[in-house]
mmCIF file of C-alpha atoms in Angstrom:
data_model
loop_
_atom_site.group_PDB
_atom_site.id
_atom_site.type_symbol
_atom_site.label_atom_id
_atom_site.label_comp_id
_atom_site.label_asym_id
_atom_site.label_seq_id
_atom_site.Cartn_x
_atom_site.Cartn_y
_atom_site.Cartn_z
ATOM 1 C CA UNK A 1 2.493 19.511 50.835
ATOM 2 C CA UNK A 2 4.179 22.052 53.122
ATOM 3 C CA UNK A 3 2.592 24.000 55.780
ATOM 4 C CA UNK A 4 2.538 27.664 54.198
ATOM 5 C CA UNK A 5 1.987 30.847 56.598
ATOM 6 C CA UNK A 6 -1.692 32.446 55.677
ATOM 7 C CA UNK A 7 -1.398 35.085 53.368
ATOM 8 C CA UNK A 8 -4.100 37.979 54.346
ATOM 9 C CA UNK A 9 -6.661 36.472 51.573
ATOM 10 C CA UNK A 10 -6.333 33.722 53.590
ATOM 11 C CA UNK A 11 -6.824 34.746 56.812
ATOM 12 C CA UNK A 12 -9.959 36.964 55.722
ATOM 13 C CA UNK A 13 -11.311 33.277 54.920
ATOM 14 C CA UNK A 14 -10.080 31.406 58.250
ATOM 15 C CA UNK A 15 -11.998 34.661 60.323
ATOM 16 C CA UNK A 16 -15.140 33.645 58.281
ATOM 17 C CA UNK A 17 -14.665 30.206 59.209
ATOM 18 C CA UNK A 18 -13.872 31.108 62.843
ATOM 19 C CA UNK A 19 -16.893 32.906 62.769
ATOM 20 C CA UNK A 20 -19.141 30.324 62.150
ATOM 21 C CA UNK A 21 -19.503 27.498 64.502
ATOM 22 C CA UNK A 22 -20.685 24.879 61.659
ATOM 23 C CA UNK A 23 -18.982 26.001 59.146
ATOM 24 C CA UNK A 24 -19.585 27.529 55.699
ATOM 25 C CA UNK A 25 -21.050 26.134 52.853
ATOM 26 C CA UNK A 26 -18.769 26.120 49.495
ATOM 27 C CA UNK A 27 -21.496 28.643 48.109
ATOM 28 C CA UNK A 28 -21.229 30.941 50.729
ATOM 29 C CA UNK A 29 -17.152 31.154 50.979
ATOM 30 C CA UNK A 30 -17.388 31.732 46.623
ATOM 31 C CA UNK A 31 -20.123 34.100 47.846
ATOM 32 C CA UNK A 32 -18.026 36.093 49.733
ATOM 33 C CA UNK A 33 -15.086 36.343 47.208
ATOM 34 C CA UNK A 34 -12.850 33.785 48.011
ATOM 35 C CA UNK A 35 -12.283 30.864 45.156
ATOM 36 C CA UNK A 36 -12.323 26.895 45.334
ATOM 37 C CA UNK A 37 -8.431 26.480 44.962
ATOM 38 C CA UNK A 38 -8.175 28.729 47.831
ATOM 39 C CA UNK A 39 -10.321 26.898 49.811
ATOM 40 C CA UNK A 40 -8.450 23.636 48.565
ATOM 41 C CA UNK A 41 -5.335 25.365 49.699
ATOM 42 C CA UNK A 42 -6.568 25.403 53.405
ATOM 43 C CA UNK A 43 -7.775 22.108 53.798
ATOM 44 C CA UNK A 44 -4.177 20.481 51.900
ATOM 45 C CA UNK A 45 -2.675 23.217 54.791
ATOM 46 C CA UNK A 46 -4.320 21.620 57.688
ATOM 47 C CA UNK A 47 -5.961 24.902 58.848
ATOM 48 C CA UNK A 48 -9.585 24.014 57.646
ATOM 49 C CA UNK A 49 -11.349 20.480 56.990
ATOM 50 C CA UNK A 50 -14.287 20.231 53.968
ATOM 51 C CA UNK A 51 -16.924 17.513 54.345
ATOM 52 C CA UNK A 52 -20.069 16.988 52.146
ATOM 53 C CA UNK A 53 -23.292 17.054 53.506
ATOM 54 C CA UNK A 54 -26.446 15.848 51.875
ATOM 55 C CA UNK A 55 -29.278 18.477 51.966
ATOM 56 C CA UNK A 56 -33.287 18.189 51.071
ATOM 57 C CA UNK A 57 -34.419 20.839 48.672
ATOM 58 C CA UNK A 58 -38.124 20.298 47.837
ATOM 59 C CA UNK A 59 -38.215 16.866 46.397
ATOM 60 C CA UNK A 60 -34.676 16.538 45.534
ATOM 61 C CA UNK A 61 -30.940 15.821 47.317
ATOM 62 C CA UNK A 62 -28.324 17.667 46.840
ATOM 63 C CA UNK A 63 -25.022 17.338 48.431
ATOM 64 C CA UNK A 64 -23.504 20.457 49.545
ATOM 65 C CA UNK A 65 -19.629 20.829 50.326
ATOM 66 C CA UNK A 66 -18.957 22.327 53.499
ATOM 67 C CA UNK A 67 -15.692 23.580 55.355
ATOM 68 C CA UNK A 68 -14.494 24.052 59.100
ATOM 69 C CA UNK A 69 -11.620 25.881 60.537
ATOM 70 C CA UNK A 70 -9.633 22.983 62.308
ATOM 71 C CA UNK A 71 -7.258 23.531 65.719
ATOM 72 C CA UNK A 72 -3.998 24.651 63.182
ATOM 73 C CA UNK A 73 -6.490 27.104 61.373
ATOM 74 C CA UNK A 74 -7.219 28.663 65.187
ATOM 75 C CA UNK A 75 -3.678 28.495 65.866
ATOM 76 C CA UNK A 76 -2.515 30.502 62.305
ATOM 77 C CA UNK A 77 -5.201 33.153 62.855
ATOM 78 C CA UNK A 78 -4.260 33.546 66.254
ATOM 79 C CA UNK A 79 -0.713 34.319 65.690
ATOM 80 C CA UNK A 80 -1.951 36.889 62.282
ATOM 81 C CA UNK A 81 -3.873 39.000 64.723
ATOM 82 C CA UNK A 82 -1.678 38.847 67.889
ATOM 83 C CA UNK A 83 -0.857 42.746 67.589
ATOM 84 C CA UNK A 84 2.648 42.503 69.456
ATOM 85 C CA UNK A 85 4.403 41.391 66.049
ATOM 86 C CA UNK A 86 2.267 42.280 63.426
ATOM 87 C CA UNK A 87 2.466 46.399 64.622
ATOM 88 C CA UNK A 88 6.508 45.159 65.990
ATOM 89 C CA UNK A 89 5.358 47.422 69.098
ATOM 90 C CA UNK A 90 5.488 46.593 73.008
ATOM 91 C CA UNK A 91 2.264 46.183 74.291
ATOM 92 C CA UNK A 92 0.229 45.083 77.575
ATOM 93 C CA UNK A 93 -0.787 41.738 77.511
ATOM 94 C CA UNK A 94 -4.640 42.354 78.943
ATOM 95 C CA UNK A 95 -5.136 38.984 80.365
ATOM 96 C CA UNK A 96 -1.988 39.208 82.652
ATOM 97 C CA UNK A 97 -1.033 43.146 83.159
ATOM 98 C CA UNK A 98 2.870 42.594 81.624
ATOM 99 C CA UNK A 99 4.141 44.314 78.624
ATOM 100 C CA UNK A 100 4.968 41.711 75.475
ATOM 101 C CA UNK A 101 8.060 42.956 73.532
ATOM 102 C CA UNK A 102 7.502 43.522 69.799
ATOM 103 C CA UNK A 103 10.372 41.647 69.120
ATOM 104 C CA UNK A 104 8.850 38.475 70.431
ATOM 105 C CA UNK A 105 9.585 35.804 68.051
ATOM 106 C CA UNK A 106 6.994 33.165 67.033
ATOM 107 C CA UNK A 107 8.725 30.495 69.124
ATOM 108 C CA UNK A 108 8.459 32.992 71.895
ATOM 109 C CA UNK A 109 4.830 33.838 71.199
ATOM 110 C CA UNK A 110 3.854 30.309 71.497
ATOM 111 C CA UNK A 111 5.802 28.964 74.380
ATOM 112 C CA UNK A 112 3.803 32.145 75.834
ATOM 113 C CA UNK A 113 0.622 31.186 74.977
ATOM 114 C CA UNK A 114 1.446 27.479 75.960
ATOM 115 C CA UNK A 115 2.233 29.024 79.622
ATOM 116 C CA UNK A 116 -1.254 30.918 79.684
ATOM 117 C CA UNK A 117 -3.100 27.930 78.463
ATOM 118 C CA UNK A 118 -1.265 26.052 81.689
ATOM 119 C CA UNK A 119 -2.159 28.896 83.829
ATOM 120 C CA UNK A 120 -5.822 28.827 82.623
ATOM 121 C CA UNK A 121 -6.167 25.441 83.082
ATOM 122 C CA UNK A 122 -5.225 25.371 86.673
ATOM 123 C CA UNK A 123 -7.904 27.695 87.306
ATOM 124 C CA UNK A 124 -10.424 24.772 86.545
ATOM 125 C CA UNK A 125 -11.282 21.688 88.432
ATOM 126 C CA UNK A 126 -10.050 18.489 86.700
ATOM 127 C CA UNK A 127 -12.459 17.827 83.673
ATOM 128 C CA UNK A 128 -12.697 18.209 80.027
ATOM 129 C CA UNK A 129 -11.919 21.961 80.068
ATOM 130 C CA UNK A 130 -8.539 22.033 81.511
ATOM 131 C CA UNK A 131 -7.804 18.793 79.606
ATOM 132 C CA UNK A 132 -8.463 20.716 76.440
ATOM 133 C CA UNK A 133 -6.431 24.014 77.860
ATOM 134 C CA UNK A 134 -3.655 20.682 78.480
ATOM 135 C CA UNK A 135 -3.864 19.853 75.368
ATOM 136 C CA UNK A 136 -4.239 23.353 73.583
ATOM 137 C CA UNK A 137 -0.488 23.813 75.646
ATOM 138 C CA UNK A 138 0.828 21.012 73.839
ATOM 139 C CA UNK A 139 0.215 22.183 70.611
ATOM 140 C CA UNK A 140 1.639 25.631 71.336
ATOM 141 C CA UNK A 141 4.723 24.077 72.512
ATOM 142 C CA UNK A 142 5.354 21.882 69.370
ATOM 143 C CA UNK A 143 4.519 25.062 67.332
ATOM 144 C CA UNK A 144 7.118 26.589 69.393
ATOM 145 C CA UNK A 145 9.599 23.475 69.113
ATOM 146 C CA UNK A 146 9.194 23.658 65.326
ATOM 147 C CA UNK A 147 9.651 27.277 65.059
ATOM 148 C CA UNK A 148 12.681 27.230 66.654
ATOM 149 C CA UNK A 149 14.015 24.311 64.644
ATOM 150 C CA UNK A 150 12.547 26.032 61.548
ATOM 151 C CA UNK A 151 11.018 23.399 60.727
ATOM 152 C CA UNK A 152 7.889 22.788 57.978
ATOM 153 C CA UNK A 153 5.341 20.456 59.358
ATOM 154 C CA UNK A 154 4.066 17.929 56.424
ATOM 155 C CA UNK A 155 -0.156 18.063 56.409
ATOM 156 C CA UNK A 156 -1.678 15.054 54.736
ATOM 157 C CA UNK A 157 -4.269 15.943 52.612
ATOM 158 C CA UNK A 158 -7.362 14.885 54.477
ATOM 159 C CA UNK A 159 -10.096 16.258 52.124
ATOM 160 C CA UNK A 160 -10.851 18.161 48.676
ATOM 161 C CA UNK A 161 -13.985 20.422 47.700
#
């Protein structure tokens, strides 16, 4: 299945997932309006995972599906709420003072945020947390290799809820 751009249903349901540093339970994303082929959406996307989990309830099991926002999910919310190109307005950058054209293209944007992740990462001592600000640049550059090639990035389907 093709990777598909969040619509805004979608990215109301990757901000609750964000939110939550386990995850939500299937009965609280249904809770909260959103539907099961939705969810199923995200997971075939790549931007969320689902897992079961077995839970005690008085004297009985019950398994309880469960999803997580995955790196791709971060990534896709990220570039919904960058305000530069959803308002198409210049604006300062906070983190380094310059002004970010509105006309920034998505390849732009994430060769950008690839070069802050760098930047960020030099700013800590060799470890796991400028590995992962490494590795976070990585990903931002294939984003931006794949934007500018327009190309659609296959995500195998790695679970169902």
């Amino acid at each position: 299945m093709q990777q598909r751009s969040p619509n805004p249903r979608h990215r109301r349901a990757l901000e609750l997932l964000a939110a939550s540093r386990d995850g939500c339970t299937e009965a609280t994303m249904v809770a909260h309006g959103f539907t099961i082929e939705m969810m199923v959406d995200l997971v075939c996307d790549g931007l969320a995972s689902a897992h079961v989990e077995r839970v005690v309830a008085g004297n009985h099991t019950i398994e309880v599906a469960c999803a997580k926002i995955t790196d791709a999910g971060r990534m896709a919310l990220a570039l919904l709420t960058a305000p530069a190109v959803d308002r198409g307005v210049e604006e300062e950058d906070l983190a380094t003072g310059t002004v970010v054209p509105g006309s920034e293209s998505p390849s732009e944007r994430c060769r950008r945020f690839a070069q802050e992740c760098v930047e960020m990462a030099n700013t800590f001592p060799v470890g796991e947390r400028r590995t992962t600000l490494v590795e976070m640049a990585q990903v931002w550059r294939r984003l931006a290799d794949d934007y500018a090639d327009g190309t659609k990035i296959e995500r195998p389907r790695t679970a169902t809820l």
